[in-house]
mmCIF file of C-alpha atoms in Angstrom:
data_model
loop_
_atom_site.group_PDB
_atom_site.id
_atom_site.type_symbol
_atom_site.label_atom_id
_atom_site.label_comp_id
_atom_site.label_asym_id
_atom_site.label_seq_id
_atom_site.Cartn_x
_atom_site.Cartn_y
_atom_site.Cartn_z
ATOM 1 C CA UNK A 1 16.576 -22.650 -13.243
ATOM 2 C CA UNK A 2 20.080 -21.227 -13.827
ATOM 3 C CA UNK A 3 19.955 -22.452 -17.441
ATOM 4 C CA UNK A 4 16.707 -20.508 -17.943
ATOM 5 C CA UNK A 5 18.317 -17.383 -16.521
ATOM 6 C CA UNK A 6 21.354 -17.786 -18.796
ATOM 7 C CA UNK A 7 19.119 -18.254 -21.846
ATOM 8 C CA UNK A 8 17.138 -15.138 -20.936
ATOM 9 C CA UNK A 9 20.367 -13.198 -20.471
ATOM 10 C CA UNK A 10 21.633 -14.170 -23.904
ATOM 11 C CA UNK A 11 18.420 -12.900 -25.483
ATOM 12 C CA UNK A 12 18.517 -9.741 -23.320
ATOM 13 C CA UNK A 13 21.975 -8.889 -24.658
ATOM 14 C CA UNK A 14 21.161 -9.825 -28.256
ATOM 15 C CA UNK A 15 18.114 -7.540 -28.200
ATOM 16 C CA UNK A 16 20.136 -4.736 -26.541
ATOM 17 C CA UNK A 17 17.597 -4.382 -23.730
ATOM 18 C CA UNK A 18 20.457 -3.187 -21.516
ATOM 19 C CA UNK A 19 20.497 0.194 -23.219
ATOM 20 C CA UNK A 20 17.596 1.516 -21.118
ATOM 21 C CA UNK A 21 19.632 0.919 -17.946
ATOM 22 C CA UNK A 22 22.764 2.836 -18.973
ATOM 23 C CA UNK A 23 24.230 4.919 -16.150
ATOM 24 C CA UNK A 24 27.559 5.493 -14.409
ATOM 25 C CA UNK A 25 28.969 3.946 -11.253
ATOM 26 C CA UNK A 26 28.304 7.181 -9.336
ATOM 27 C CA UNK A 27 24.897 7.343 -7.633
ATOM 28 C CA UNK A 28 22.892 10.300 -8.958
ATOM 29 C CA UNK A 29 21.181 10.888 -5.598
ATOM 30 C CA UNK A 30 24.407 10.376 -3.581
ATOM 31 C CA UNK A 31 22.632 7.890 -1.301
ATOM 32 C CA UNK A 32 23.554 4.391 -0.161
ATOM 33 C CA UNK A 33 20.784 2.114 1.085
ATOM 34 C CA UNK A 34 21.472 -0.795 3.417
ATOM 35 C CA UNK A 35 18.531 -3.181 3.356
ATOM 36 C CA UNK A 36 17.541 -6.821 3.542
ATOM 37 C CA UNK A 37 17.920 -9.393 0.785
ATOM 38 C CA UNK A 38 14.207 -10.229 1.096
ATOM 39 C CA UNK A 39 12.660 -11.105 -2.272
ATOM 40 C CA UNK A 40 9.666 -8.838 -1.647
ATOM 41 C CA UNK A 41 11.968 -5.810 -1.756
ATOM 42 C CA UNK A 42 13.568 -6.440 -5.155
ATOM 43 C CA UNK A 43 11.051 -4.285 -7.030
ATOM 44 C CA UNK A 44 8.916 -2.893 -4.180
ATOM 45 C CA UNK A 45 11.639 -0.874 -2.451
ATOM 46 C CA UNK A 46 12.837 1.080 -5.529
ATOM 47 C CA UNK A 47 9.251 1.586 -6.706
ATOM 48 C CA UNK A 48 8.058 2.793 -3.296
ATOM 49 C CA UNK A 49 10.957 5.277 -3.099
ATOM 50 C CA UNK A 50 10.756 6.458 -6.707
ATOM 51 C CA UNK A 51 14.225 5.162 -7.555
ATOM 52 C CA UNK A 52 15.544 4.271 -10.953
ATOM 53 C CA UNK A 53 18.713 2.576 -12.119
ATOM 54 C CA UNK A 54 21.706 4.756 -11.267
ATOM 55 C CA UNK A 55 20.075 6.691 -8.430
ATOM 56 C CA UNK A 56 21.528 4.928 -5.373
ATOM 57 C CA UNK A 57 23.915 2.257 -4.150
ATOM 58 C CA UNK A 58 22.000 -0.654 -2.598
ATOM 59 C CA UNK A 59 23.743 -3.018 -0.185
ATOM 60 C CA UNK A 60 21.771 -6.092 0.794
ATOM 61 C CA UNK A 61 22.271 -8.848 3.322
ATOM 62 C CA UNK A 62 20.192 -11.025 5.617
ATOM 63 C CA UNK A 63 18.349 -8.575 7.861
ATOM 64 C CA UNK A 64 19.949 -5.429 6.437
ATOM 65 C CA UNK A 65 22.324 -5.243 9.390
ATOM 66 C CA UNK A 66 25.932 -4.516 10.267
ATOM 67 C CA UNK A 67 26.955 -7.588 12.248
ATOM 68 C CA UNK A 68 30.672 -6.864 12.353
ATOM 69 C CA UNK A 69 32.379 -3.458 12.364
ATOM 70 C CA UNK A 70 34.974 -4.455 9.772
ATOM 71 C CA UNK A 71 32.930 -6.683 7.459
ATOM 72 C CA UNK A 72 31.661 -6.238 3.929
ATOM 73 C CA UNK A 73 28.822 -3.837 4.803
ATOM 74 C CA UNK A 74 31.072 -1.189 6.351
ATOM 75 C CA UNK A 75 33.632 -1.746 3.589
ATOM 76 C CA UNK A 76 30.938 -1.204 0.952
ATOM 77 C CA UNK A 77 29.690 1.937 2.701
ATOM 78 C CA UNK A 78 33.227 3.310 2.888
ATOM 79 C CA UNK A 79 33.797 2.699 -0.831
ATOM 80 C CA UNK A 80 30.449 4.348 -1.585
ATOM 81 C CA UNK A 81 31.335 7.395 0.530
ATOM 82 C CA UNK A 82 35.033 7.859 -0.213
ATOM 83 C CA UNK A 83 35.207 6.726 -3.837
ATOM 84 C CA UNK A 84 31.695 7.196 -5.223
ATOM 85 C CA UNK A 85 30.434 10.389 -3.590
ATOM 86 C CA UNK A 86 27.715 9.084 -1.265
ATOM 87 C CA UNK A 87 26.601 11.740 1.235
ATOM 88 C CA UNK A 88 23.640 10.010 2.920
ATOM 89 C CA UNK A 89 22.887 6.496 4.161
ATOM 90 C CA UNK A 90 19.434 4.971 4.580
ATOM 91 C CA UNK A 91 19.154 1.822 6.698
ATOM 92 C CA UNK A 92 15.858 0.218 5.682
ATOM 93 C CA UNK A 93 14.470 -2.741 7.581
ATOM 94 C CA UNK A 94 11.127 -4.286 6.705
ATOM 95 C CA UNK A 95 8.054 -5.833 8.233
ATOM 96 C CA UNK A 96 7.881 -9.615 8.611
ATOM 97 C CA UNK A 97 11.653 -10.085 8.282
ATOM 98 C CA UNK A 98 12.819 -13.694 8.111
ATOM 99 C CA UNK A 99 15.892 -12.937 10.223
ATOM 100 C CA UNK A 100 13.710 -11.914 13.148
ATOM 101 C CA UNK A 101 13.870 -14.513 15.925
ATOM 102 C CA UNK A 102 16.424 -16.838 14.293
ATOM 103 C CA UNK A 103 19.019 -18.214 16.645
ATOM 104 C CA UNK A 104 22.354 -19.921 16.285
ATOM 105 C CA UNK A 105 21.305 -23.288 17.706
ATOM 106 C CA UNK A 106 18.435 -23.543 15.210
ATOM 107 C CA UNK A 107 20.739 -22.559 12.350
ATOM 108 C CA UNK A 108 23.425 -25.013 13.434
ATOM 109 C CA UNK A 109 20.787 -27.749 13.576
ATOM 110 C CA UNK A 110 19.714 -26.926 10.026
ATOM 111 C CA UNK A 111 23.331 -26.872 8.835
ATOM 112 C CA UNK A 112 23.925 -30.319 10.315
ATOM 113 C CA UNK A 113 20.774 -31.594 8.611
ATOM 114 C CA UNK A 114 22.289 -30.333 5.326
ATOM 115 C CA UNK A 115 25.502 -32.301 5.911
ATOM 116 C CA UNK A 116 27.747 -29.785 7.674
ATOM 117 C CA UNK A 117 29.837 -31.705 10.200
ATOM 118 C CA UNK A 118 30.319 -30.894 13.869
ATOM 119 C CA UNK A 119 34.048 -30.770 13.104
ATOM 120 C CA UNK A 120 33.483 -27.930 10.616
ATOM 121 C CA UNK A 121 31.379 -26.055 13.176
ATOM 122 C CA UNK A 122 34.015 -26.608 15.864
ATOM 123 C CA UNK A 123 36.727 -25.359 13.484
ATOM 124 C CA UNK A 124 34.778 -22.147 12.868
ATOM 125 C CA UNK A 125 34.404 -21.650 16.626
ATOM 126 C CA UNK A 126 38.116 -22.336 17.098
ATOM 127 C CA UNK A 127 38.879 -19.667 14.461
ATOM 128 C CA UNK A 128 36.957 -17.125 16.501
ATOM 129 C CA UNK A 129 33.473 -17.209 15.006
ATOM 130 C CA UNK A 130 30.934 -16.510 17.737
ATOM 131 C CA UNK A 131 27.874 -18.280 16.346
ATOM 132 C CA UNK A 132 25.583 -16.707 18.941
ATOM 133 C CA UNK A 133 26.407 -13.237 17.561
ATOM 134 C CA UNK A 134 27.102 -14.112 13.921
ATOM 135 C CA UNK A 135 23.849 -16.012 13.416
ATOM 136 C CA UNK A 136 21.704 -13.946 15.769
ATOM 137 C CA UNK A 137 18.336 -12.580 14.772
ATOM 138 C CA UNK A 138 16.582 -9.676 16.443
ATOM 139 C CA UNK A 139 13.422 -9.043 18.429
ATOM 140 C CA UNK A 140 11.966 -6.138 16.431
ATOM 141 C CA UNK A 141 12.733 -4.600 13.069
ATOM 142 C CA UNK A 142 12.719 -1.158 14.672
ATOM 143 C CA UNK A 143 15.391 -2.071 17.218
ATOM 144 C CA UNK A 144 17.496 -3.766 14.558
ATOM 145 C CA UNK A 145 17.384 -0.619 12.410
ATOM 146 C CA UNK A 146 18.234 1.575 15.415
ATOM 147 C CA UNK A 147 21.187 -0.661 16.364
ATOM 148 C CA UNK A 148 22.518 -0.699 12.800
ATOM 149 C CA UNK A 149 22.228 3.087 12.450
ATOM 150 C CA UNK A 150 24.093 3.566 15.746
ATOM 151 C CA UNK A 151 26.838 1.154 14.652
ATOM 152 C CA UNK A 152 27.368 3.099 11.434
ATOM 153 C CA UNK A 153 27.160 6.525 13.123
ATOM 154 C CA UNK A 154 29.718 5.522 15.734
ATOM 155 C CA UNK A 155 32.124 3.778 13.378
ATOM 156 C CA UNK A 156 35.540 5.474 13.499
ATOM 157 C CA UNK A 157 35.969 5.392 9.708
ATOM 158 C CA UNK A 158 32.572 6.823 8.723
ATOM 159 C CA UNK A 159 32.902 10.604 8.231
ATOM 160 C CA UNK A 160 30.807 12.645 10.662
ATOM 161 C CA UNK A 161 29.215 14.741 7.907
ATOM 162 C CA UNK A 162 27.367 11.719 6.463
ATOM 163 C CA UNK A 163 23.630 11.845 7.189
ATOM 164 C CA UNK A 164 22.374 8.454 8.406
ATOM 165 C CA UNK A 165 18.719 7.571 8.929
ATOM 166 C CA UNK A 166 16.775 4.467 9.823
ATOM 167 C CA UNK A 167 13.455 3.330 8.374
ATOM 168 C CA UNK A 168 11.144 0.316 8.159
ATOM 169 C CA UNK A 169 9.261 -0.411 4.933
ATOM 170 C CA UNK A 170 5.958 -2.281 4.950
ATOM 171 C CA UNK A 171 6.313 -5.292 2.639
ATOM 172 C CA UNK A 172 2.641 -5.092 1.635
ATOM 173 C CA UNK A 173 2.084 -1.384 1.033
ATOM 174 C CA UNK A 174 5.599 0.010 0.561
ATOM 175 C CA UNK A 175 4.954 2.614 3.273
ATOM 176 C CA UNK A 176 8.212 3.865 4.796
ATOM 177 C CA UNK A 177 8.242 4.695 8.519
ATOM 178 C CA UNK A 178 10.983 6.846 10.025
ATOM 179 C CA UNK A 179 12.676 5.106 12.976
ATOM 180 C CA UNK A 180 15.621 7.411 13.652
#
């Protein structure tokens, strides 16, 4: 599959198809969106919000959450705000999220089935990784969005003048519901 992608990319560049996507690193709408990595959102989310290339910064991870106050999500938001001019943040969860209801014991079981040793898991725990928190899911998309918005709003390094809102997008219709 990767070879197919590389072949497509070579043709894409040769045919200069990239020209239609030209923009700068600064988001035109001064918005950063934190959302899930779900495959259904790749084209649906920008289409449902009327976004084009260059409009916003999009940060994606499993569940669209902040699971540590000094991890890559907060770092990315800080870069977007301080260096790239972002003034608003949208946290967008979605219906039928795959992260909902996962738990650490299930994930650890799946890791072991894939060849990860108990020694590796124990080493991570010894280094301070709390698997129950790090691999936790959530009960509802709405509560997850609310919790993530509150984490960002209350973060000591996020400027207080940044507008932060929480939403859930329907993965079938693209309808966006305001949560907070």
